[in-house]
Amino acid sequence: MQTLTEAGRETTERTKAYKRSLLFLGLAVTIFLIWTLSSLLLPIVFGALLAYVYIPVVNRFTRYGIPHMLGILMLVAILFSSLLVAFLFIQSQIPDREQQLELRVTALYKLNDRYQDIMKLTPELDGPGWLHNTIGFETDPAMDYVNSFIALNEDERELFSRAIENHTDSEIIRYDRLKKYQEANLGLPVYATGEILHETLSNEGFRFAGRSAGDPTESGSILLTLANSIVIWLLMPVFFMYFLISRGALVKQLVAAVPNIYFEMTLTSLRNVDKAIGHYLRGILLEMAAVFSCYLVVLMLLGFSTSASVLIALACALLNIVPVVGSASGIVLCIFYALIVEDVKSIMGFVNDDNIIMFTAIGAILVQLIDNVAFKPLILGNATDLHPIAVILVVLGGGMLFGFWGILFSVPVVVVLKVMFTTVHQRLKMYQIVRF
Amino acid sequence: MIAPLWSGLKKVFSPGDVTDVEAFLLRTQLFQGISLREIKRISPLIHYRTYDPDEEVFKKEQPGAALYIVKEGALRIVNPGDPPVVITELNPGDILGELSILDEKPRSASAITKGPTQLIAFFKGNIDDLIDSDPQIAAKLYRNLSIIIGNRLKMSNAKLKH
């Protein structure tokens, strides 16, 4: 009898050790997979989050007697058609090669004109102003960096000159102005060294960090990286459909594996997390739509062209997903465009080329204020708030791990994880499974 | 040529084979008046749970979140204390935790298995969703639930009179 009890105890110990080893192995494999397949993780997470947003739509179809699978196919068809229309619209609004060159020439001229004006760097004056003496050592290299991105290289300058010569008579004023800009740009200095910018850019040895134009090997790798990311992101709709189709089955399998003591707690936790995440994600989309509409109205009132207003409003609404950092970037984007825009014809008579920057800044800040005072509290509530410092850390961490998409989606993902942990923590206490 | 087409059409429009659990549910009081096709619609919501003897299904004062139907085995509904009082015993086909479907108040008693027991569980959240997705099925379930609760009340009143 004693031996049998001993044997039983040994079996229990062995079982415990076996379970612990399995758990450890499972954790190690999960961490390894997350680390090595990190580029795959974002499309999967994004597909899952998108599925959450659209589950009520599929349920609505079901209520009208449409079978579940047909409902999902209809939803996917509607979404992809909308995406295609949006893509075609954005593509039609993106300037062609010649327009891009015009934009860059104008941007380079306007930016430096304003910079020199603010810093009192114009040749007519005796010397640089106090502002330049105070912060010039910081701003000069930054301007040089921006200029190196915008300035035309030799081939582009030639192409631009040909375009100017081939203008039609009706465009003579515009092209004269562009010619004047280009001539001024050719005399632009590298602020940090005093050399002439376009001569320095022609020099093979000169390169600012991040500037790699004209290197065939590097442009090849950019194409390859782009192709890779497109292939990876093609996974997203697959996972989106998979999560929509098998959502109930996945949850059921998870719940079936849970011990009886945690059964009801698991069901209620999953339910609460489900509701909170759905509410948050749908709220984010709604907020994006509201912010987009506000920016569009403000920019069009200021006299920006329709295509520019739509593109900038879209970019600002997308950036707005990232709290604090995204909002600030939206304002900067608007101001940047106001710096280079010309011939403003606003329906508000007091807005003109001289004060457009100020009014754009005011307009963008106003939209952010409306977003923070009205949209965010009304749509999202404060249940999913993150501390501003946490937001910055999360955005930085997301950027380091997953690049651009990490910056954009790290905050929603962290909010979802926060909701999950707080809900499970609360439920564990309510069901008297743990005591604190 | 006609026969395979006919059998194919029959497959599409017939509710399909009846599983053990569906046949069992059709016989229970909670699913009176609910058709096999309707039971098949809600079968994805079913959770199967297996319990050891003397295992607690739920404790008194815990938040209630699920309704259970006894499939196999038996349970005691107990008011814990010193000594614990057995309120009633439940057998296959009986339901327990039905009040949790109606409100979110804590459980009024504990449920403990007598022997190895199998239960079929329905989560309150899923039943709430049925009101939106399948209102007809939800209405029938709530009507049956009202009848069961009404009967239990009558029985309690009768016990009190004696």
Coordinates of C-alpha atoms in Angstrom, one line a residue:
Chain A
M1 CA 0.0 0.0 0.0
Q2 CA 2.9 2.3 1.0
T3 CA 4.7 1.6 -2.3
L4 CA 1.5 2.3 -4.3
T5 CA 1.1 5.7 -2.6
E6 CA 4.8 6.4 -3.2
A7 CA 4.4 5.5 -6.9
G8 CA 1.3 7.7 -7.2
R9 CA 3.2 10.6 -5.7
E10 CA 6.1 10.1 -8.0
T11 CA 3.7 10.0 -11.0
T12 CA 2.1 13.3 -9.8
E13 CA 5.6 14.9 -9.5
R14 CA 6.6 13.6 -12.9
T15 CA 3.4 14.9 -14.4
K16 CA 4.0 18.4 -12.8
A17 CA 7.6 18.4 -14.1
Y18 CA 6.4 17.4 -17.5
K19 CA 3.7 20.1 -17.6
R20 CA 6.3 22.7 -16.4
S21 CA 8.7 21.7 -19.2
L22 CA 6.0 21.9 -21.8
L23 CA 5.0 25.3 -20.6
F24 CA 8.6 26.5 -20.6
L25 CA 9.2 25.0 -24.1
G26 CA 6.0 26.6 -25.4
L27 CA 7.0 30.0 -24.0
A28 CA 10.5 29.7 -25.5
V29 CA 9.1 28.7 -28.9
T30 CA 6.5 31.5 -28.9
I31 CA 9.1 34.1 -28.0
F32 CA 11.5 32.7 -30.7
L33 CA 8.7 32.8 -33.3
I34 CA 7.6 36.3 -32.4
W35 CA 11.2 37.5 -32.6
T36 CA 12.0 35.8 -35.9
L37 CA 8.7 36.3 -37.6
S38 CA 8.1 39.8 -36.3
S39 CA 7.5 41.1 -39.8
L40 CA 4.6 38.7 -40.2
L41 CA 3.2 39.6 -36.8
L42 CA 1.9 43.0 -37.8
P43 CA -0.3 41.9 -40.7
I44 CA -1.7 39.1 -38.5
V45 CA -2.5 41.5 -35.7
F46 CA -3.9 44.1 -38.1
G47 CA -6.1 41.5 -39.8
A48 CA -7.4 40.4 -36.4
L49 CA -8.1 44.0 -35.3
L50 CA -9.9 44.7 -38.6
A51 CA -12.0 41.6 -38.2
Y52 CA -13.0 42.9 -34.8
V53 CA -14.2 46.1 -36.3
Y54 CA -16.3 44.4 -38.9
I55 CA -17.9 41.5 -36.9
P56 CA -21.1 43.6 -36.1
V57 CA -21.5 44.2 -39.9
V58 CA -21.4 40.4 -40.6
N59 CA -23.8 39.8 -37.7
R60 CA -26.1 42.4 -39.2
F61 CA -26.1 40.5 -42.5
T62 CA -26.9 37.3 -40.6
R63 CA -29.9 39.0 -39.0
Y64 CA -31.3 39.8 -42.4
G65 CA -31.1 36.1 -43.2
I66 CA -27.9 36.2 -45.2
P67 CA -25.7 33.1 -44.5
H68 CA -22.6 33.8 -42.4
M69 CA -20.1 32.9 -45.2
L70 CA -22.0 34.9 -47.8
G71 CA -22.1 37.8 -45.4
I72 CA -18.3 37.6 -45.0
L73 CA -17.8 37.4 -48.8
M74 CA -20.1 40.4 -49.3
L75 CA -18.2 42.4 -46.7
V76 CA -14.8 41.6 -48.2
A77 CA -16.1 42.5 -51.7
I78 CA -17.4 45.9 -50.4
L79 CA -14.2 46.6 -48.5
F80 CA -11.9 45.8 -51.4
S81 CA -14.0 47.8 -53.9
S82 CA -13.9 50.8 -51.5
L83 CA -10.1 50.4 -51.1
L84 CA -9.7 50.1 -54.9
V85 CA -11.7 53.3 -55.4
A86 CA -9.7 55.1 -52.7
F87 CA -6.4 53.8 -54.2
L88 CA -7.3 55.0 -57.7
F89 CA -8.4 58.4 -56.4
I90 CA -5.1 58.9 -54.4
Q91 CA -3.1 57.7 -57.4
S92 CA -4.8 60.2 -59.7
Q93 CA -4.0 63.0 -57.2
I94 CA -0.3 62.1 -56.9
P95 CA 1.7 64.6 -59.1
D96 CA 3.4 63.2 -62.2
R97 CA 7.2 63.5 -62.8
E98 CA 7.1 67.0 -64.2
Q99 CA 4.7 68.2 -61.4
Q100 CA 6.9 66.7 -58.8
L101 CA 9.9 68.6 -60.1
E102 CA 7.9 71.8 -60.1
L103 CA 6.8 71.1 -56.5
R104 CA 10.4 70.5 -55.4
V105 CA 11.7 73.6 -57.0
T106 CA 8.9 75.7 -55.4
A107 CA 9.4 74.0 -52.1
L108 CA 13.1 74.5 -52.1
Y109 CA 12.8 78.2 -53.0
K110 CA 10.0 78.9 -50.5
L111 CA 11.5 77.0 -47.6
N112 CA 14.9 78.8 -47.9
D113 CA 13.3 82.1 -48.6
R114 CA 11.3 81.9 -45.4
Y115 CA 14.3 80.4 -43.5
Q116 CA 16.6 83.2 -44.6
D117 CA 13.9 85.8 -43.8
I118 CA 13.3 84.5 -40.3
M119 CA 17.1 84.1 -39.6
K120 CA 17.8 87.5 -41.2
L121 CA 20.3 85.8 -43.6
T122 CA 19.4 88.0 -46.7
P123 CA 22.5 89.6 -48.3
E124 CA 21.1 93.1 -48.0
L125 CA 21.4 92.9 -44.2
D126 CA 24.6 93.5 -42.3
G127 CA 24.8 90.0 -40.8
P128 CA 22.7 87.2 -39.4
G129 CA 20.1 88.1 -36.8
W130 CA 20.2 87.2 -33.1
L131 CA 18.0 84.1 -33.7
H132 CA 20.6 82.7 -36.1
N133 CA 23.4 83.4 -33.7
T134 CA 21.5 81.6 -31.0
I135 CA 20.2 78.5 -32.7
G136 CA 21.8 78.6 -36.2
F137 CA 24.3 75.9 -35.3
E138 CA 21.4 73.5 -34.8
T139 CA 19.0 74.7 -37.6
D140 CA 21.6 75.1 -40.4
P141 CA 22.5 71.4 -40.6
A142 CA 18.8 70.5 -40.4
M143 CA 18.0 72.9 -43.3
D144 CA 20.9 71.4 -45.2
Y145 CA 19.5 67.9 -44.6
V146 CA 16.1 68.9 -45.8
N147 CA 17.5 70.8 -48.8
S148 CA 19.6 67.8 -49.9
F149 CA 16.3 65.8 -50.1
I150 CA 14.4 68.4 -52.1
A151 CA 17.1 69.8 -54.4
L152 CA 17.2 68.5 -58.0
N153 CA 20.2 66.5 -59.2
E154 CA 21.8 67.2 -62.6
D155 CA 19.5 65.0 -64.7
E156 CA 16.4 66.5 -63.0
R157 CA 17.6 70.0 -63.5
E158 CA 18.0 69.3 -67.2
L159 CA 14.5 67.7 -67.4
F160 CA 13.1 70.7 -65.6
S161 CA 14.8 73.2 -67.9
R162 CA 13.4 71.3 -70.9
A163 CA 9.9 71.5 -69.4
I164 CA 10.2 75.2 -68.8
E165 CA 11.3 75.8 -72.5
N166 CA 8.3 73.8 -73.8
H167 CA 5.7 75.8 -71.9
T168 CA 2.5 77.0 -73.7
D169 CA 1.8 80.7 -73.9
S170 CA -1.1 80.4 -71.4
E171 CA 1.3 79.2 -68.7
I172 CA 4.0 81.8 -69.3
I173 CA 3.5 83.6 -65.9
R174 CA 3.8 80.4 -63.9
Y175 CA 6.9 79.2 -65.8
D176 CA 8.6 82.6 -65.5
R177 CA 8.1 82.3 -61.8
L178 CA 9.4 78.8 -61.7
K179 CA 12.4 79.9 -63.7
K180 CA 13.1 82.6 -61.2
Y181 CA 12.8 80.1 -58.4
Q182 CA 15.2 77.7 -60.1
E183 CA 17.8 80.4 -60.7
A184 CA 17.6 81.4 -57.0
N185 CA 17.9 77.7 -56.0
L186 CA 21.1 77.4 -58.0
G187 CA 22.6 80.0 -55.8
L188 CA 21.5 78.4 -52.5
P189 CA 24.3 77.8 -50.0
V190 CA 25.0 74.8 -47.7
Y191 CA 24.4 76.8 -44.5
A192 CA 26.9 74.8 -42.4
T193 CA 29.9 75.2 -44.8
G194 CA 29.1 78.1 -47.0
E195 CA 29.5 76.1 -50.2
I196 CA 27.0 76.3 -53.1
L197 CA 24.4 73.6 -52.6
H198 CA 24.0 72.3 -56.2
E199 CA 27.7 72.1 -56.7
T200 CA 28.1 70.1 -53.5
L201 CA 25.3 67.7 -54.5
S202 CA 27.1 67.1 -57.8
N203 CA 30.2 66.2 -55.9
E204 CA 30.2 62.4 -55.5
G205 CA 31.8 62.6 -52.1
F206 CA 29.1 64.7 -50.6
R207 CA 26.3 62.9 -49.0
F208 CA 23.9 63.7 -46.2
A209 CA 22.7 60.9 -44.0
G210 CA 19.9 59.0 -45.6
R211 CA 20.5 60.5 -49.1
S212 CA 21.1 57.6 -51.5
A213 CA 19.7 58.7 -54.9
G214 CA 21.4 57.4 -57.9
D215 CA 22.9 54.3 -56.4
P216 CA 21.5 51.4 -58.4
T217 CA 22.3 48.7 -55.8
E218 CA 20.5 50.6 -53.1
S219 CA 17.5 51.5 -55.3
G220 CA 17.3 47.8 -56.2
S221 CA 17.2 46.8 -52.5
I222 CA 14.5 49.4 -51.9
L223 CA 12.4 47.7 -54.6
L224 CA 13.1 44.3 -53.1
T225 CA 12.1 45.6 -49.6
L226 CA 8.9 47.1 -51.1
A227 CA 8.0 43.8 -52.8
N228 CA 8.7 41.9 -49.6
S229 CA 6.5 44.1 -47.6
I230 CA 3.7 43.9 -50.2
V231 CA 3.9 40.1 -50.1
I232 CA 3.8 40.1 -46.3
W233 CA 0.8 42.6 -46.2
L234 CA -1.1 40.3 -48.6
L235 CA -1.4 38.0 -45.6
M236 CA -3.5 40.6 -43.9
P237 CA -6.8 40.0 -45.9
V238 CA -6.2 36.2 -45.5
F239 CA -6.0 36.6 -41.7
F240 CA -8.9 39.1 -41.7
M241 CA -11.2 36.5 -43.4
Y242 CA -9.8 33.7 -41.2
F243 CA -10.6 35.6 -38.0
L244 CA -14.1 36.5 -39.3
I245 CA -14.9 32.9 -40.3
S246 CA -13.4 31.1 -37.3
R247 CA -13.8 33.6 -34.5
G248 CA -16.4 31.6 -32.6
A249 CA -14.6 28.4 -33.1
L250 CA -11.3 29.9 -31.9
V251 CA -12.9 31.2 -28.7
K252 CA -14.6 27.9 -28.1
Q253 CA -11.4 25.9 -28.4
L254 CA -9.7 28.3 -26.0
V255 CA -12.5 28.1 -23.5
A256 CA -12.6 24.3 -23.8
A257 CA -9.0 24.1 -22.7
V258 CA -9.6 26.2 -19.6
P259 CA -10.0 24.3 -16.2
N260 CA -13.6 24.3 -14.7
I261 CA -12.7 26.8 -12.0
Y262 CA -11.8 29.5 -14.6
F263 CA -14.6 28.6 -17.0
E264 CA -17.1 31.4 -16.3
M265 CA -14.4 33.9 -15.5
T266 CA -12.8 33.2 -18.9
L267 CA -16.1 33.7 -20.7
T268 CA -16.9 37.0 -19.1
S269 CA -13.3 38.3 -19.5
L270 CA -13.3 37.4 -23.2
R271 CA -16.7 39.1 -23.6
N272 CA -15.5 42.3 -21.9
V273 CA -12.3 42.4 -23.8
D274 CA -14.2 41.7 -27.0
K275 CA -16.6 44.6 -26.3
A276 CA -13.8 47.0 -25.2
I277 CA -11.6 46.3 -28.2
G278 CA -14.5 46.5 -30.7
H279 CA -15.6 49.8 -29.1
Y280 CA -12.1 51.2 -29.2
L281 CA -11.3 50.1 -32.8
R282 CA -14.6 51.3 -34.2
G283 CA -14.2 54.5 -32.2
I284 CA -10.7 55.0 -33.8
L285 CA -12.2 54.6 -37.3
L286 CA -15.0 57.0 -36.5
E287 CA -12.6 59.5 -35.0
M288 CA -10.4 59.3 -38.0
A289 CA -13.4 60.0 -40.3
A290 CA -14.4 63.0 -38.1
V291 CA -10.8 64.4 -38.0
F292 CA -10.5 63.9 -41.8
S293 CA -13.7 65.9 -42.4
C294 CA -12.5 68.7 -40.1
Y295 CA -9.1 69.0 -41.8
L296 CA -10.7 68.9 -45.2
V297 CA -13.1 71.7 -44.4
V298 CA -10.4 73.8 -42.7
L299 CA -7.9 73.4 -45.6
M300 CA -10.4 74.1 -48.3
L301 CA -11.6 77.2 -46.4
L302 CA -8.0 78.3 -46.3
G303 CA -7.9 78.1 -50.1
F304 CA -5.8 74.9 -50.7
S305 CA -6.6 73.0 -53.8
T306 CA -9.1 70.1 -53.4
S307 CA -6.6 67.4 -54.2
A308 CA -4.0 68.8 -51.8
S309 CA -6.7 69.2 -49.1
V310 CA -7.9 65.6 -49.5
L311 CA -4.4 64.1 -49.4
I312 CA -3.2 66.2 -46.4
A313 CA -6.5 65.6 -44.5
L314 CA -6.1 61.9 -45.2
A315 CA -2.5 61.8 -44.0
C316 CA -3.4 63.8 -40.9
A317 CA -6.4 61.5 -40.1
L318 CA -4.1 58.5 -40.4
L319 CA -1.4 60.0 -38.3
N320 CA -4.0 60.9 -35.7
I321 CA -4.1 57.2 -34.7
V322 CA -0.9 57.8 -32.9
P323 CA -1.8 60.1 -29.9
V324 CA 0.4 63.1 -29.2
V325 CA 3.1 62.3 -31.8
G326 CA 0.6 61.8 -34.7
S327 CA -1.4 65.0 -33.8
A328 CA 1.8 67.1 -33.8
S329 CA 3.0 65.5 -37.1
G330 CA -0.4 66.5 -38.6
I331 CA 0.0 70.1 -37.6
V332 CA 3.6 70.1 -38.9
L333 CA 2.4 68.6 -42.2
C334 CA -0.2 71.3 -42.7
I335 CA 2.3 74.1 -41.9
F336 CA 4.9 72.5 -44.3
Y337 CA 2.4 72.6 -47.1
A338 CA 1.4 76.2 -46.2
L339 CA 5.2 77.1 -46.5
I340 CA 5.3 76.1 -50.2
V341 CA 1.8 76.9 -51.3
E342 CA 1.3 80.0 -53.6
D343 CA -1.6 81.9 -55.1
V344 CA -3.9 81.2 -52.2
K345 CA -7.5 82.0 -53.2
S346 CA -9.4 81.6 -49.9
I347 CA -13.1 82.3 -49.6
M348 CA -12.1 84.1 -46.4
G349 CA -10.9 87.5 -47.7
F350 CA -8.4 88.1 -45.0
V351 CA -6.3 85.0 -45.8
N352 CA -3.5 85.7 -48.3
D353 CA 0.0 84.4 -49.2
D354 CA 1.6 86.4 -46.4
N355 CA -0.5 85.1 -43.5
I356 CA -1.4 81.6 -44.8
I357 CA 1.2 79.9 -42.6
M358 CA -0.3 81.5 -39.4
F359 CA -3.9 80.7 -40.4
T360 CA -3.0 77.1 -41.4
A361 CA -1.3 76.6 -38.0
I362 CA -4.3 78.1 -36.2
G363 CA -6.7 75.9 -38.3
A364 CA -4.7 72.7 -37.6
I365 CA -4.4 73.4 -33.9
L366 CA -8.2 74.1 -33.9
V367 CA -8.9 70.7 -35.4
Q368 CA -6.7 69.1 -32.8
L369 CA -8.5 71.0 -30.1
I370 CA -11.9 69.9 -31.4
D371 CA -10.6 66.3 -31.6
N372 CA -9.3 66.4 -28.0
V373 CA -12.3 68.2 -26.5
A374 CA -15.1 66.7 -28.4
F375 CA -14.3 63.7 -30.6
K376 CA -12.1 61.7 -28.3
P377 CA -14.2 62.0 -25.2
L378 CA -17.5 61.5 -27.1
I379 CA -16.4 58.6 -29.3
L380 CA -13.6 56.8 -27.3
G381 CA -14.3 57.8 -23.7
N382 CA -11.4 57.6 -21.4
A383 CA -11.4 53.9 -20.6
T384 CA -8.5 53.2 -23.0
D385 CA -6.4 56.2 -22.2
L386 CA -2.6 55.8 -22.0
H387 CA -0.3 58.1 -20.2
P388 CA 1.5 60.6 -22.6
I389 CA 4.9 59.3 -21.6
A390 CA 3.8 55.7 -22.1
V391 CA 2.5 56.7 -25.6
I392 CA 5.9 58.2 -26.5
L393 CA 7.7 55.0 -25.2
V394 CA 5.3 52.7 -27.0
V395 CA 5.6 54.7 -30.3
L396 CA 9.4 54.6 -30.0
G397 CA 9.4 50.9 -29.2
G398 CA 7.0 50.1 -32.0
G399 CA 9.2 52.0 -34.5
M400 CA 12.3 50.2 -33.4
L401 CA 10.7 46.8 -33.6
F402 CA 8.4 47.1 -36.7
G403 CA 9.4 50.4 -38.5
F404 CA 6.8 52.7 -39.9
W405 CA 3.8 50.3 -39.3
G406 CA 5.1 49.8 -35.7
I407 CA 4.9 53.6 -35.2
L408 CA 1.4 53.7 -36.6
F409 CA -0.2 50.7 -34.9
S410 CA 1.8 50.2 -31.7
V411 CA -0.6 52.4 -29.7
P412 CA -3.8 50.6 -30.7
V413 CA -2.2 47.2 -30.1
V414 CA -0.9 48.2 -26.7
V415 CA -4.3 49.6 -25.7
V416 CA -5.9 46.2 -26.7
L417 CA -3.3 44.4 -24.5
K418 CA -3.9 46.9 -21.6
V419 CA -7.7 46.2 -21.8
M420 CA -7.0 42.4 -21.8
F421 CA -4.8 42.5 -18.8
T422 CA -6.9 44.8 -16.7
T423 CA -10.1 42.8 -17.5
V424 CA -8.6 39.5 -16.6
H425 CA -7.1 41.0 -13.4
Q426 CA -10.5 42.4 -12.3
R427 CA -12.3 39.1 -13.1
L428 CA -9.7 37.0 -11.1
K429 CA -10.5 39.1 -8.1
M430 CA -14.3 39.1 -8.6
Y431 CA -14.4 35.2 -8.9
Q432 CA -12.3 35.0 -5.8
I433 CA -9.6 33.1 -7.7
V434 CA -6.9 35.4 -6.4
R435 CA -6.8 37.8 -3.5
F436 CA -4.8 41.1 -3.3
Chain B
M1 CA -29.8 12.1 -63.2
I2 CA -32.8 13.3 -61.2
A3 CA -32.1 11.3 -58.1
P4 CA -28.6 12.8 -57.3
L5 CA -30.0 16.3 -58.0
W6 CA -32.9 15.6 -55.6
S7 CA -30.7 14.2 -52.9
G8 CA -28.4 17.2 -53.3
L9 CA -31.3 19.6 -52.9
K10 CA -32.5 17.6 -49.9
K11 CA -29.1 18.0 -48.3
V12 CA -29.2 21.8 -48.8
F13 CA -32.7 22.3 -47.4
S14 CA -32.8 19.6 -44.7
P15 CA -31.4 20.5 -41.3
G16 CA -28.9 17.5 -41.5
D17 CA -28.1 14.7 -39.1
V18 CA -29.1 15.0 -35.5
T19 CA -26.1 14.7 -33.1
D20 CA -26.5 13.2 -29.6
V21 CA -26.4 16.6 -27.9
E22 CA -29.0 18.1 -30.3
A23 CA -31.3 15.1 -29.7
F24 CA -30.8 15.5 -26.0
L25 CA -31.6 19.2 -26.1
L26 CA -34.8 18.6 -28.1
R27 CA -36.1 16.6 -25.1
T28 CA -35.3 19.2 -22.5
Q29 CA -37.8 21.7 -21.1
L30 CA -35.7 24.7 -22.0
F31 CA -35.8 23.8 -25.7
Q32 CA -39.6 23.0 -25.9
G33 CA -41.0 24.4 -29.2
I34 CA -37.6 25.0 -30.6
S35 CA -37.0 23.1 -33.9
L36 CA -33.9 21.1 -34.8
R37 CA -33.0 23.7 -37.4
E38 CA -33.1 26.4 -34.7
I39 CA -31.0 24.2 -32.3
K40 CA -28.5 23.7 -35.0
R41 CA -28.2 27.5 -35.4
I42 CA -27.3 27.9 -31.7
S43 CA -25.2 24.8 -31.4
P44 CA -22.0 26.8 -31.9
L45 CA -22.8 28.5 -28.6
I46 CA -22.8 25.3 -26.6
H47 CA -19.9 24.6 -24.2
Y48 CA -19.3 21.1 -23.0
R49 CA -17.9 20.7 -19.5
T50 CA -16.9 17.5 -17.6
Y51 CA -16.6 17.5 -13.8
D52 CA -15.1 15.1 -11.3
P53 CA -17.1 13.9 -8.2
D54 CA -17.6 16.6 -5.5
E55 CA -16.3 19.3 -7.8
E56 CA -17.8 22.8 -7.5
V57 CA -19.5 24.1 -10.7
F58 CA -20.0 27.5 -9.2
K59 CA -19.8 29.0 -5.7
K60 CA -22.4 31.1 -3.8
E61 CA -21.8 34.8 -4.2
Q62 CA -19.7 34.4 -7.4
P63 CA -21.0 36.5 -10.3
G64 CA -23.2 34.3 -12.5
A65 CA -22.4 34.1 -16.2
A66 CA -23.7 30.8 -17.5
L67 CA -26.7 28.5 -17.5
Y68 CA -26.1 24.8 -17.3
I69 CA -28.1 21.7 -18.4
V70 CA -27.2 18.4 -16.8
K71 CA -26.4 15.9 -19.5
E72 CA -25.0 13.1 -17.4
G73 CA -24.5 12.6 -13.7
A74 CA -26.1 14.5 -10.8
L75 CA -25.6 17.6 -8.7
R76 CA -26.5 19.1 -5.4
I77 CA -27.5 22.7 -5.0
V78 CA -26.1 23.6 -1.6
N79 CA -26.3 26.6 0.7
P80 CA -22.9 26.6 2.2
G81 CA -22.6 26.9 6.0
D82 CA -21.9 24.8 9.0
P83 CA -23.5 22.4 8.3
P84 CA -24.2 23.0 4.6
V85 CA -27.8 22.7 3.6
V86 CA -28.7 20.7 0.4
I87 CA -31.5 22.7 -1.3
T88 CA -32.2 20.3 -4.1
E89 CA -30.7 17.6 -6.3
L90 CA -30.5 17.8 -10.1
N91 CA -30.5 15.0 -12.6
P92 CA -30.1 14.7 -16.4
G93 CA -32.3 17.2 -18.3
D94 CA -32.5 19.6 -15.3
I95 CA -31.1 23.2 -15.6
L96 CA -29.1 25.2 -13.1
G97 CA -27.8 28.8 -12.9
E98 CA -30.8 30.0 -14.9
L99 CA -31.1 33.3 -13.0
S100 CA -27.7 34.3 -14.3
I101 CA -29.2 34.6 -17.7
L102 CA -31.7 37.2 -16.4
D103 CA -29.6 39.4 -14.2
E104 CA -26.0 39.8 -13.1
K105 CA -26.5 39.3 -9.4
P106 CA -24.2 36.9 -7.5
R107 CA -25.1 33.1 -7.4
S108 CA -27.7 32.4 -4.6
A109 CA -26.2 28.9 -3.8
S110 CA -23.4 26.7 -4.7
A111 CA -23.6 23.7 -7.1
I112 CA -21.5 20.6 -6.4
T113 CA -21.4 17.4 -8.4
K114 CA -22.3 14.1 -6.8
G115 CA -20.3 11.8 -9.2
P116 CA -18.7 12.2 -12.6
T117 CA -20.9 14.8 -14.4
Q118 CA -21.3 16.2 -17.8
L119 CA -22.9 19.6 -18.3
I120 CA -23.9 21.7 -21.3
A121 CA -23.3 25.4 -20.7
F122 CA -24.7 28.5 -22.4
F123 CA -23.0 31.8 -21.8
K124 CA -25.2 34.8 -20.8
G125 CA -23.4 37.0 -23.4
N126 CA -24.2 34.6 -26.2
I127 CA -27.9 34.4 -25.2
D128 CA -28.0 38.3 -25.1
D129 CA -26.6 38.4 -28.6
L130 CA -29.3 36.0 -29.8
I131 CA -31.9 38.7 -29.1
D132 CA -30.2 40.7 -31.9
S133 CA -29.2 37.9 -34.3
D134 CA -32.0 35.4 -33.9
P135 CA -34.9 37.1 -32.0
Q136 CA -37.4 34.3 -32.6
I137 CA -35.1 31.7 -31.0
A138 CA -34.3 34.1 -28.1
A139 CA -38.0 34.7 -27.5
K140 CA -38.7 31.0 -27.3
L141 CA -35.8 30.4 -24.9
Y142 CA -36.8 33.2 -22.6
R143 CA -40.5 32.0 -22.6
N144 CA -39.3 28.5 -21.6
L145 CA -37.0 29.9 -19.0
S146 CA -39.9 31.9 -17.5
I147 CA -42.0 28.8 -17.4
I148 CA -39.2 26.8 -15.6
I149 CA -38.7 29.6 -13.1
G150 CA -42.4 30.0 -12.5
N151 CA -42.7 26.2 -11.9
R152 CA -39.8 26.4 -9.4
L153 CA -41.5 29.3 -7.6
K154 CA -44.8 27.3 -7.4
M155 CA -42.9 24.3 -6.0
S156 CA -41.1 26.5 -3.4
N157 CA -44.4 28.0 -2.3
A158 CA -46.0 24.5 -2.0
K159 CA -43.0 23.4 0.1
L160 CA -43.4 26.4 2.4
K161 CA -47.1 25.7 2.9
H162 CA -46.3 22.1 4.0

